Amino acid sequence: MSGKRKWIIAGLLAAAGLAAVVVWRIRDESERVPEYVFSYAENQAADYPTTQGANYFAELVEERTEGRIQILVMPEAELGAEKDVLKQLQYGGVDFARVSLSQLAELIPEMNVLEMPYLYEDSRHMWKVLDGEIGDGFLKMADEKDLTGLSWYDAGVRSFYTSEKKITCLEDLQGMRIRVQESGLMADMVEALGAVAFQIPYSEVYSALQQGLVDGAENNWPSYEFMQHYEVAKYFTVDEHTRVPEMQLASSHTWEKLSEEDQQIIRECAKASALYERRIWTLQEKKSRKTAVEKGAEEIVLSQAEEARFREAVQSIYEKYCADSMDVIEEIKNMK
Ligand code: GCU
């Protein structure tokens, strides 16, 4: 064999060897079966800030566990309304979820403290509370109910919106039928303002407004826009009566299956995803407000004097829900 042919054959063999290694590597990667595949329930649309936060969480976990833990985010209430998702989390039918505190407080009434009407001055005030010892203490409280609290998500501030009649003052709300979350506190708050509360799951609010079952509802700008409620309730009164934070949770049954190291990774990824969600939330609030108005919503700004009357009207709610925790309320108020 000539020297040149020998080199060619050697070159071909080396290339074939390299190709075999590459093919073996690719097969190995694609055949790697995750150790865990977990479900994650989310009741918002696929591109809503909290769902984007959940997707980021799932990506981070997959990356940090090198594919051993996969989390499948199911948006649009595919796994049920928040109330049912909480039950499923409790017995391990769903592994992870993000829920509104209003719903969680139905299971753990102490949580109501963090969503009292007009409790926080603004979002900065709320984050000071949730990012500190108080927030951590409430995350831990979820343990009592077979849940593991992981992080806090932003859901902005809620205001009323109505179909036929604008709300410009407290008198306008009297006797109005208002949809609220499936929450005793939210129902009582709306009734303290003189309206009649209807507890209806989130996914049914559009049709309740459209069919005239209720005269209005209350929520933040992104929910109002993403759920297209502006089409059936065009008067949005910026009264900002409450901030309801949201919690990212794991089922304790799922949690107990994990090693301490994986638990630590998941906690860190949840916190990182919460910071990410908070950033996109702030941008989305502005965008949604603009889009809703462009699409025909009318924004009504409540005068300061009226806002003071709204604040006054909900004071009785503090006596009913926070009689045993007025010290925490004071502490929160002093943190502004
Ligand atoms: C917000 C919150 C949802 C909740 C909804 C509601 O949009 O993010 O989790 O279900 O309010 O009013 O029901």
mmCIF file of C-alpha atoms and ligand atoms in Angstrom:
data_model
loop_
_atom_site.group_PDB
_atom_site.id
_atom_site.type_symbol
_atom_site.label_atom_id
_atom_site.label_comp_id
_atom_site.label_asym_id
_atom_site.label_seq_id
_atom_site.Cartn_x
_atom_site.Cartn_y
_atom_site.Cartn_z
ATOM 1 C CA MET A 1 0.000 0.000 0.000
ATOM 2 C CA SER A 2 1.325 3.398 -0.919
ATOM 3 C CA GLY A 3 1.998 5.874 1.899
ATOM 4 C CA LYS A 4 -0.707 8.191 0.559
ATOM 5 C CA ARG A 5 -3.416 5.452 0.575
ATOM 6 C CA LYS A 6 -2.475 4.502 4.134
ATOM 7 C CA TRP A 7 -3.058 8.078 5.235
ATOM 8 C CA ILE A 8 -6.406 8.232 3.438
ATOM 9 C CA ILE A 9 -7.580 4.975 5.080
ATOM 10 C CA ALA A 10 -6.377 6.150 8.484
ATOM 11 C CA GLY A 11 -8.218 9.439 7.960
ATOM 12 C CA LEU A 12 -11.449 7.633 6.985
ATOM 13 C CA LEU A 13 -11.245 5.327 10.015
ATOM 14 C CA ALA A 14 -10.711 8.290 12.323
ATOM 15 C CA ALA A 15 -13.704 10.130 10.821
ATOM 16 C CA ALA A 16 -15.899 7.009 11.158
ATOM 17 C CA GLY A 17 -14.810 6.635 14.784
ATOM 18 C CA LEU A 18 -15.636 10.237 15.512
ATOM 19 C CA ALA A 19 -19.055 9.898 13.831
ATOM 20 C CA ALA A 20 -19.798 6.804 15.922
ATOM 21 C CA VAL A 21 -18.958 8.675 19.125
ATOM 22 C CA VAL A 22 -21.210 11.579 18.071
ATOM 23 C CA VAL A 23 -24.118 9.240 17.192
ATOM 24 C CA TRP A 24 -23.679 7.381 20.495
ATOM 25 C CA ARG A 25 -23.635 10.672 22.393
ATOM 26 C CA ILE A 26 -26.799 11.961 20.654
ATOM 27 C CA ARG A 27 -28.638 8.674 21.280
ATOM 28 C CA ASP A 28 -27.493 8.734 24.841
ATOM 29 C CA GLU A 29 -28.833 12.294 25.320
ATOM 30 C CA SER A 30 -32.166 11.614 23.656
ATOM 31 C CA GLU A 31 -32.669 8.341 25.458
ATOM 32 C CA ARG A 32 -31.980 9.814 28.860
ATOM 33 C CA VAL A 33 -35.235 9.343 30.703
ATOM 34 C CA PRO A 34 -35.943 11.973 33.392
ATOM 35 C CA GLU A 35 -36.131 10.643 36.908
ATOM 36 C CA TYR A 36 -39.236 12.741 37.593
ATOM 37 C CA VAL A 37 -41.851 14.358 35.357
ATOM 38 C CA PHE A 38 -44.012 16.743 37.374
ATOM 39 C CA SER A 39 -47.187 18.654 36.543
ATOM 40 C CA TYR A 40 -47.602 22.385 37.180
ATOM 41 C CA ALA A 41 -51.068 23.975 37.202
ATOM 42 C CA GLU A 42 -51.595 27.545 36.035
ATOM 43 C CA ASN A 43 -54.984 29.116 35.317
ATOM 44 C CA GLN A 44 -53.713 31.935 33.099
ATOM 45 C CA ALA A 45 -53.018 32.012 29.344
ATOM 46 C CA ALA A 46 -49.768 30.680 27.880
ATOM 47 C CA ASP A 47 -48.186 34.135 27.472
ATOM 48 C CA TYR A 48 -49.457 35.685 30.736
ATOM 49 C CA PRO A 49 -46.652 36.817 33.109
ATOM 50 C CA THR A 50 -47.264 34.097 35.712
ATOM 51 C CA THR A 51 -47.180 31.388 33.012
ATOM 52 C CA GLN A 52 -43.973 32.843 31.621
ATOM 53 C CA GLY A 53 -42.593 32.711 35.157
ATOM 54 C CA ALA A 54 -43.653 29.061 35.442
ATOM 55 C CA ASN A 55 -41.975 28.189 32.148
ATOM 56 C CA TYR A 56 -38.796 29.880 33.286
ATOM 57 C CA PHE A 57 -38.968 27.919 36.566
ATOM 58 C CA ALA A 58 -39.343 24.635 34.626
ATOM 59 C CA GLU A 59 -36.388 25.514 32.359
ATOM 60 C CA LEU A 60 -34.163 26.415 35.298
ATOM 61 C CA VAL A 61 -35.011 23.198 37.153
ATOM 62 C CA GLU A 62 -34.360 21.078 34.077
ATOM 63 C CA GLU A 63 -31.048 22.822 33.477
ATOM 64 C CA ARG A 64 -29.846 22.617 37.065
ATOM 65 C CA THR A 65 -30.784 18.953 37.453
ATOM 66 C CA GLU A 66 -29.320 18.109 34.017
ATOM 67 C CA GLY A 67 -32.660 16.848 32.811
ATOM 68 C CA ARG A 68 -33.376 14.617 35.819
ATOM 69 C CA ILE A 69 -36.421 16.710 36.784
ATOM 70 C CA GLN A 70 -38.892 17.838 34.181
ATOM 71 C CA ILE A 71 -41.836 20.101 34.978
ATOM 72 C CA LEU A 72 -44.743 20.299 32.543
ATOM 73 C CA VAL A 73 -46.580 23.597 32.820
ATOM 74 C CA MET A 74 -50.289 23.277 32.002
ATOM 75 C CA PRO A 75 -51.809 26.753 31.462
ATOM 76 C CA GLU A 76 -55.405 27.923 30.965
ATOM 77 C CA ALA A 77 -56.775 25.981 33.932
ATOM 78 C CA GLU A 78 -56.241 22.717 32.043
ATOM 79 C CA LEU A 79 -55.870 21.004 35.434
ATOM 80 C CA GLY A 80 -58.944 22.720 36.896
ATOM 81 C CA ALA A 81 -59.992 25.897 38.688
ATOM 82 C CA GLU A 82 -57.722 27.121 41.500
ATOM 83 C CA LYS A 83 -59.959 25.717 44.229
ATOM 84 C CA ASP A 84 -59.736 22.195 42.736
ATOM 85 C CA VAL A 85 -56.037 22.525 41.996
ATOM 86 C CA LEU A 86 -55.412 23.225 45.682
ATOM 87 C CA LYS A 87 -57.259 20.038 46.627
ATOM 88 C CA GLN A 88 -55.267 18.065 44.081
ATOM 89 C CA LEU A 89 -52.007 19.506 45.390
ATOM 90 C CA GLN A 90 -52.997 18.381 48.860
ATOM 91 C CA TYR A 91 -53.289 14.759 47.880
ATOM 92 C CA GLY A 92 -50.523 14.768 45.278
ATOM 93 C CA GLY A 93 -52.634 14.689 42.085
ATOM 94 C CA VAL A 94 -50.907 17.877 40.936
ATOM 95 C CA ASP A 95 -47.236 18.475 41.778
ATOM 96 C CA PHE A 96 -46.803 22.251 41.477
ATOM 97 C CA ALA A 97 -49.045 25.291 41.005
ATOM 98 C CA ARG A 98 -49.295 29.042 41.243
ATOM 99 C CA VAL A 99 -52.436 30.233 42.987
ATOM 100 C CA SER A 100 -53.966 33.487 44.117
ATOM 101 C CA LEU A 101 -53.713 34.066 47.853
ATOM 102 C CA SER A 102 -57.496 34.628 48.009
ATOM 103 C CA GLN A 103 -57.983 31.007 47.139
ATOM 104 C CA LEU A 104 -55.225 29.714 49.399
ATOM 105 C CA ALA A 105 -56.610 31.698 52.342
ATOM 106 C CA GLU A 106 -59.794 29.650 52.111
ATOM 107 C CA LEU A 107 -57.663 26.721 53.338
ATOM 108 C CA ILE A 108 -55.407 28.713 55.640
ATOM 109 C CA PRO A 109 -57.448 31.666 56.971
ATOM 110 C CA GLU A 110 -54.410 33.317 58.618
ATOM 111 C CA MET A 111 -53.245 34.136 55.078
ATOM 112 C CA ASN A 112 -56.096 36.633 54.699
ATOM 113 C CA VAL A 113 -53.937 39.102 56.592
ATOM 114 C CA LEU A 114 -51.730 39.598 53.532
ATOM 115 C CA GLU A 115 -54.553 40.545 51.189
ATOM 116 C CA MET A 116 -56.592 42.954 53.272
ATOM 117 C CA PRO A 117 -58.103 45.876 51.357
ATOM 118 C CA TYR A 118 -55.914 48.978 51.160
ATOM 119 C CA LEU A 119 -53.245 47.299 53.286
ATOM 120 C CA TYR A 120 -50.218 48.276 51.202
ATOM 121 C CA GLU A 121 -49.428 51.783 50.007
ATOM 122 C CA ASP A 122 -48.002 50.496 46.747
ATOM 123 C CA SER A 123 -46.187 47.550 45.224
ATOM 124 C CA ARG A 124 -42.839 48.519 46.793
ATOM 125 C CA HIS A 125 -44.458 48.344 50.240
ATOM 126 C CA MET A 126 -45.941 44.902 49.514
ATOM 127 C CA TRP A 127 -42.580 43.529 48.349
ATOM 128 C CA LYS A 128 -40.837 44.859 51.423
ATOM 129 C CA VAL A 129 -43.266 42.765 53.486
ATOM 130 C CA LEU A 130 -43.229 39.621 51.326
ATOM 131 C CA ASP A 131 -39.463 39.599 50.786
ATOM 132 C CA GLY A 132 -38.827 39.845 54.503
ATOM 133 C CA GLU A 133 -39.485 37.735 57.583
ATOM 134 C CA ILE A 134 -43.258 38.179 57.387
ATOM 135 C CA GLY A 135 -43.383 36.824 53.837
ATOM 136 C CA ASP A 136 -41.127 33.881 54.744
ATOM 137 C CA GLY A 137 -43.287 33.043 57.754
ATOM 138 C CA PHE A 138 -46.417 32.917 55.596
ATOM 139 C CA LEU A 139 -44.680 30.711 52.992
ATOM 140 C CA LYS A 140 -43.908 28.226 55.769
ATOM 141 C CA MET A 141 -47.504 28.314 56.954
ATOM 142 C CA ALA A 142 -48.512 26.356 53.835
ATOM 143 C CA ASP A 143 -46.891 23.258 55.449
ATOM 144 C CA GLU A 144 -49.900 22.905 57.748
ATOM 145 C CA LYS A 145 -52.025 21.846 54.809
ATOM 146 C CA ASP A 146 -49.746 19.395 52.967
ATOM 147 C CA LEU A 147 -48.412 22.185 50.791
ATOM 148 C CA THR A 148 -44.917 23.601 50.401
ATOM 149 C CA GLY A 149 -44.718 27.362 49.797
ATOM 150 C CA LEU A 150 -41.890 28.192 47.381
ATOM 151 C CA SER A 151 -42.090 31.837 46.337
ATOM 152 C CA TRP A 152 -44.288 34.908 45.895
ATOM 153 C CA TYR A 153 -45.537 36.034 42.501
ATOM 154 C CA ASP A 154 -46.915 39.472 41.613
ATOM 155 C CA ALA A 155 -50.553 40.027 40.645
ATOM 156 C CA GLY A 156 -50.612 43.805 40.935
ATOM 157 C CA VAL A 157 -53.585 45.636 42.291
ATOM 158 C CA ARG A 158 -57.308 45.015 41.746
ATOM 159 C CA SER A 159 -60.020 47.463 40.713
ATOM 160 C CA PHE A 160 -63.689 47.264 39.742
ATOM 161 C CA TYR A 161 -65.016 47.147 36.187
ATOM 162 C CA THR A 162 -68.623 47.215 35.078
ATOM 163 C CA SER A 163 -70.792 46.694 32.008
ATOM 164 C CA GLU A 164 -73.551 49.279 32.018
ATOM 165 C CA LYS A 165 -73.063 51.783 34.779
ATOM 166 C CA LYS A 166 -69.760 53.473 35.644
ATOM 167 C CA ILE A 167 -68.552 53.488 39.238
ATOM 168 C CA THR A 168 -67.519 57.027 40.087
ATOM 169 C CA CYS A 169 -68.483 57.062 43.765
ATOM 170 C CA LEU A 170 -69.512 54.699 46.558
ATOM 171 C CA GLU A 171 -73.223 55.251 45.821
ATOM 172 C CA ASP A 172 -72.775 53.778 42.328
ATOM 173 C CA LEU A 173 -71.714 50.435 43.811
ATOM 174 C CA GLN A 174 -74.815 50.041 45.988
ATOM 175 C CA GLY A 175 -76.736 46.897 45.041
ATOM 176 C CA MET A 176 -74.504 46.127 42.037
ATOM 177 C CA ARG A 177 -73.925 42.424 41.423
ATOM 178 C CA ILE A 178 -70.166 41.937 41.439
ATOM 179 C CA ARG A 179 -68.241 38.786 40.632
ATOM 180 C CA VAL A 180 -65.539 37.915 43.167
ATOM 181 C CA GLN A 181 -63.127 35.006 43.547
ATOM 182 C CA GLU A 182 -64.294 31.953 45.480
ATOM 183 C CA SER A 183 -63.250 33.662 48.673
ATOM 184 C CA GLY A 184 -65.185 34.635 51.774
ATOM 185 C CA LEU A 185 -62.975 37.661 52.370
ATOM 186 C CA MET A 186 -63.458 38.990 48.841
ATOM 187 C CA ALA A 187 -67.226 38.481 49.082
ATOM 188 C CA ASP A 188 -67.385 40.290 52.446
ATOM 189 C CA MET A 189 -65.191 43.110 51.178
ATOM 190 C CA VAL A 190 -67.447 43.771 48.187
ATOM 191 C CA GLU A 191 -70.525 43.587 50.410
ATOM 192 C CA ALA A 192 -68.997 46.040 52.877
ATOM 193 C CA LEU A 193 -68.864 48.439 49.932
ATOM 194 C CA GLY A 194 -72.587 47.949 49.380
ATOM 195 C CA ALA A 195 -72.538 45.552 46.400
ATOM 196 C CA VAL A 196 -73.844 41.978 46.153
ATOM 197 C CA ALA A 197 -71.046 39.430 45.734
ATOM 198 C CA PHE A 198 -71.175 36.448 43.374
ATOM 199 C CA GLN A 199 -68.396 33.879 43.816
ATOM 200 C CA ILE A 200 -67.585 32.561 40.339
ATOM 201 C CA PRO A 201 -64.464 30.760 39.026
ATOM 202 C CA TYR A 202 -62.142 32.830 36.857
ATOM 203 C CA SER A 203 -62.812 31.003 33.592
ATOM 204 C CA GLU A 204 -66.545 31.744 33.847
ATOM 205 C CA VAL A 205 -66.337 35.485 34.437
ATOM 206 C CA TYR A 206 -66.554 36.511 30.777
ATOM 207 C CA SER A 207 -69.817 34.666 30.204
ATOM 208 C CA ALA A 208 -71.247 35.847 33.550
ATOM 209 C CA LEU A 209 -70.645 39.437 32.431
ATOM 210 C CA GLN A 210 -71.851 38.803 28.910
ATOM 211 C CA GLN A 211 -75.062 37.152 30.028
ATOM 212 C CA GLY A 212 -75.743 39.840 32.595
ATOM 213 C CA LEU A 213 -75.556 37.421 35.522
ATOM 214 C CA VAL A 214 -73.346 40.065 37.144
ATOM 215 C CA ASP A 215 -72.994 43.818 36.556
ATOM 216 C CA GLY A 216 -69.262 43.852 37.052
ATOM 217 C CA ALA A 217 -66.141 42.188 38.405
ATOM 218 C CA GLU A 218 -62.790 43.226 39.842
ATOM 219 C CA ASN A 219 -59.263 42.331 38.846
ATOM 220 C CA ASN A 220 -55.891 43.695 37.712
ATOM 221 C CA TRP A 221 -55.201 45.190 34.250
ATOM 222 C CA PRO A 222 -53.488 42.101 32.753
ATOM 223 C CA SER A 223 -56.358 39.764 33.730
ATOM 224 C CA TYR A 224 -58.892 42.292 32.426
ATOM 225 C CA GLU A 225 -57.053 42.444 29.123
ATOM 226 C CA PHE A 226 -55.997 38.781 28.645
ATOM 227 C CA MET A 227 -59.493 37.502 29.462
ATOM 228 C CA GLN A 228 -60.983 40.177 27.173
ATOM 229 C CA HIS A 229 -63.322 41.348 29.895
ATOM 230 C CA TYR A 230 -63.161 44.855 28.388
ATOM 231 C CA GLU A 231 -65.422 43.527 25.610
ATOM 232 C CA VAL A 232 -68.234 42.929 28.086
ATOM 233 C CA ALA A 233 -67.397 45.413 30.884
ATOM 234 C CA LYS A 234 -65.887 48.540 29.433
ATOM 235 C CA TYR A 235 -65.897 50.829 32.489
ATOM 236 C CA PHE A 236 -62.722 50.291 34.513
ATOM 237 C CA THR A 237 -62.673 52.299 37.759
ATOM 238 C CA VAL A 238 -59.150 52.633 39.125
ATOM 239 C CA ASP A 239 -60.038 52.318 42.819
ATOM 240 C CA GLU A 240 -57.173 49.867 43.548
ATOM 241 C CA HIS A 241 -58.946 48.345 46.525
ATOM 242 C CA THR A 242 -56.612 45.417 47.115
ATOM 243 C CA ARG A 243 -53.293 43.764 46.278
ATOM 244 C CA VAL A 244 -53.553 39.986 46.286
ATOM 245 C CA PRO A 245 -50.144 38.341 45.994
ATOM 246 C CA GLU A 246 -49.813 34.826 44.606
ATOM 247 C CA MET A 247 -47.899 31.815 45.831
ATOM 248 C CA GLN A 248 -45.960 29.190 43.945
ATOM 249 C CA LEU A 249 -46.514 25.878 45.713
ATOM 250 C CA ALA A 250 -45.495 22.245 45.635
ATOM 251 C CA SER A 251 -47.537 19.352 46.903
ATOM 252 C CA SER A 252 -45.923 18.026 50.098
ATOM 253 C CA HIS A 253 -46.314 14.498 48.698
ATOM 254 C CA THR A 254 -44.134 15.480 45.751
ATOM 255 C CA TRP A 255 -41.768 17.418 47.950
ATOM 256 C CA GLU A 256 -41.100 14.461 50.247
ATOM 257 C CA LYS A 257 -39.999 12.305 47.311
ATOM 258 C CA LEU A 258 -37.134 14.675 46.560
ATOM 259 C CA SER A 259 -33.643 14.656 48.001
ATOM 260 C CA GLU A 260 -32.622 17.651 50.110
ATOM 261 C CA GLU A 261 -30.327 18.739 47.330
ATOM 262 C CA ASP A 262 -33.140 18.717 44.760
ATOM 263 C CA GLN A 263 -35.433 20.549 47.180
ATOM 264 C CA GLN A 264 -32.798 23.241 47.512
ATOM 265 C CA ILE A 265 -32.429 23.527 43.723
ATOM 266 C CA ILE A 266 -36.185 23.808 43.289
ATOM 267 C CA ARG A 267 -36.474 26.482 45.969
ATOM 268 C CA GLU A 268 -33.731 28.528 44.341
ATOM 269 C CA CYS A 269 -35.282 28.168 40.873
ATOM 270 C CA ALA A 270 -38.710 29.152 42.243
ATOM 271 C CA LYS A 271 -37.261 32.315 43.795
ATOM 272 C CA ALA A 272 -35.386 33.186 40.586
ATOM 273 C CA SER A 273 -38.545 32.660 38.540
ATOM 274 C CA ALA A 274 -40.491 34.899 40.922
ATOM 275 C CA LEU A 275 -38.046 37.763 40.370
ATOM 276 C CA TYR A 276 -38.372 37.213 36.637
ATOM 277 C CA GLU A 277 -42.179 37.222 36.853
ATOM 278 C CA ARG A 278 -42.121 40.419 38.893
ATOM 279 C CA ARG A 279 -40.117 42.199 36.200
ATOM 280 C CA ILE A 280 -42.396 41.169 33.362
ATOM 281 C CA TRP A 281 -45.461 41.876 35.501
ATOM 282 C CA THR A 282 -44.590 45.556 35.827
ATOM 283 C CA LEU A 283 -44.225 45.909 32.060
ATOM 284 C CA GLN A 284 -47.367 43.899 31.371
ATOM 285 C CA GLU A 285 -49.496 46.054 33.667
ATOM 286 C CA LYS A 286 -48.698 49.129 31.561
ATOM 287 C CA LYS A 287 -49.114 47.275 28.264
ATOM 288 C CA SER A 288 -52.453 45.767 29.248
ATOM 289 C CA ARG A 289 -53.819 49.078 30.445
ATOM 290 C CA LYS A 290 -52.878 50.654 27.098
ATOM 291 C CA THR A 291 -54.280 47.766 25.025
ATOM 292 C CA ALA A 292 -57.555 47.646 26.935
ATOM 293 C CA VAL A 293 -58.072 51.395 26.486
ATOM 294 C CA GLU A 294 -57.180 51.155 22.781
ATOM 295 C CA LYS A 295 -59.743 48.420 22.430
ATOM 296 C CA GLY A 296 -62.514 50.533 23.937
ATOM 297 C CA ALA A 297 -62.211 50.368 27.735
ATOM 298 C CA GLU A 298 -62.959 53.608 29.547
ATOM 299 C CA GLU A 299 -60.743 54.379 32.515
ATOM 300 C CA ILE A 300 -62.373 56.160 35.435
ATOM 301 C CA VAL A 301 -60.120 57.591 38.096
ATOM 302 C CA LEU A 302 -61.621 57.699 41.550
ATOM 303 C CA SER A 303 -61.231 61.040 43.327
ATOM 304 C CA GLN A 304 -59.172 61.066 46.520
ATOM 305 C CA ALA A 305 -62.240 61.932 48.579
ATOM 306 C CA GLU A 306 -64.105 58.916 47.164
ATOM 307 C CA GLU A 307 -61.146 56.657 47.703
ATOM 308 C CA ALA A 308 -61.155 57.711 51.345
ATOM 309 C CA ARG A 309 -64.828 56.672 51.558
ATOM 310 C CA PHE A 310 -63.997 53.255 50.030
ATOM 311 C CA ARG A 311 -61.205 52.786 52.591
ATOM 312 C CA GLU A 312 -63.512 53.721 55.414
ATOM 313 C CA ALA A 313 -66.255 51.359 54.219
ATOM 314 C CA VAL A 314 -64.004 48.274 54.352
ATOM 315 C CA GLN A 315 -62.715 48.840 57.898
ATOM 316 C CA SER A 316 -65.253 46.398 59.338
ATOM 317 C CA ILE A 317 -63.484 43.655 57.363
ATOM 318 C CA TYR A 318 -60.364 44.130 59.461
ATOM 319 C CA GLU A 319 -62.377 43.473 62.620
ATOM 320 C CA LYS A 320 -63.922 40.340 61.153
ATOM 321 C CA TYR A 321 -60.783 38.815 59.604
ATOM 322 C CA CYS A 322 -57.841 40.141 61.572
ATOM 323 C CA ALA A 323 -59.011 40.495 65.165
ATOM 324 C CA ASP A 324 -56.285 38.047 66.278
ATOM 325 C CA SER A 325 -53.568 39.452 64.079
ATOM 326 C CA MET A 326 -53.845 43.208 64.472
ATOM 327 C CA ASP A 327 -50.199 43.187 65.596
ATOM 328 C CA VAL A 328 -49.117 41.839 62.182
ATOM 329 C CA ILE A 329 -51.342 44.379 60.435
ATOM 330 C CA GLU A 330 -49.700 47.159 62.454
ATOM 331 C CA GLU A 331 -46.239 45.810 61.669
ATOM 332 C CA ILE A 332 -47.078 45.717 57.955
ATOM 333 C CA LYS A 333 -48.525 49.213 57.995
ATOM 334 C CA ASN A 334 -45.410 50.513 59.730
ATOM 335 C CA MET A 335 -43.199 49.089 56.993
ATOM 336 C CA LYS A 336 -44.398 51.474 54.293
HETATM 337 C C1 GCU B 1 -56.062 36.896 39.043
HETATM 338 C C2 GCU B 1 -55.222 35.747 39.499
HETATM 339 C C3 GCU B 1 -55.869 34.406 39.212
HETATM 340 C C4 GCU B 1 -57.261 34.389 39.773
HETATM 341 C C5 GCU B 1 -58.045 35.553 39.213
HETATM 342 C C6 GCU B 1 -59.492 35.597 39.686
HETATM 343 O O1 GCU B 1 -56.129 36.928 37.660
HETATM 344 O O2 GCU B 1 -53.970 35.785 38.877
HETATM 345 O O3 GCU B 1 -55.086 33.395 39.769
HETATM 346 O O4 GCU B 1 -57.904 33.186 39.470
HETATM 347 O O5 GCU B 1 -57.389 36.753 39.560
HETATM 348 O O6 GCU B 1 -59.997 36.688 39.824
HETATM 349 O O7 GCU B 1 -60.080 34.536 39.882
#
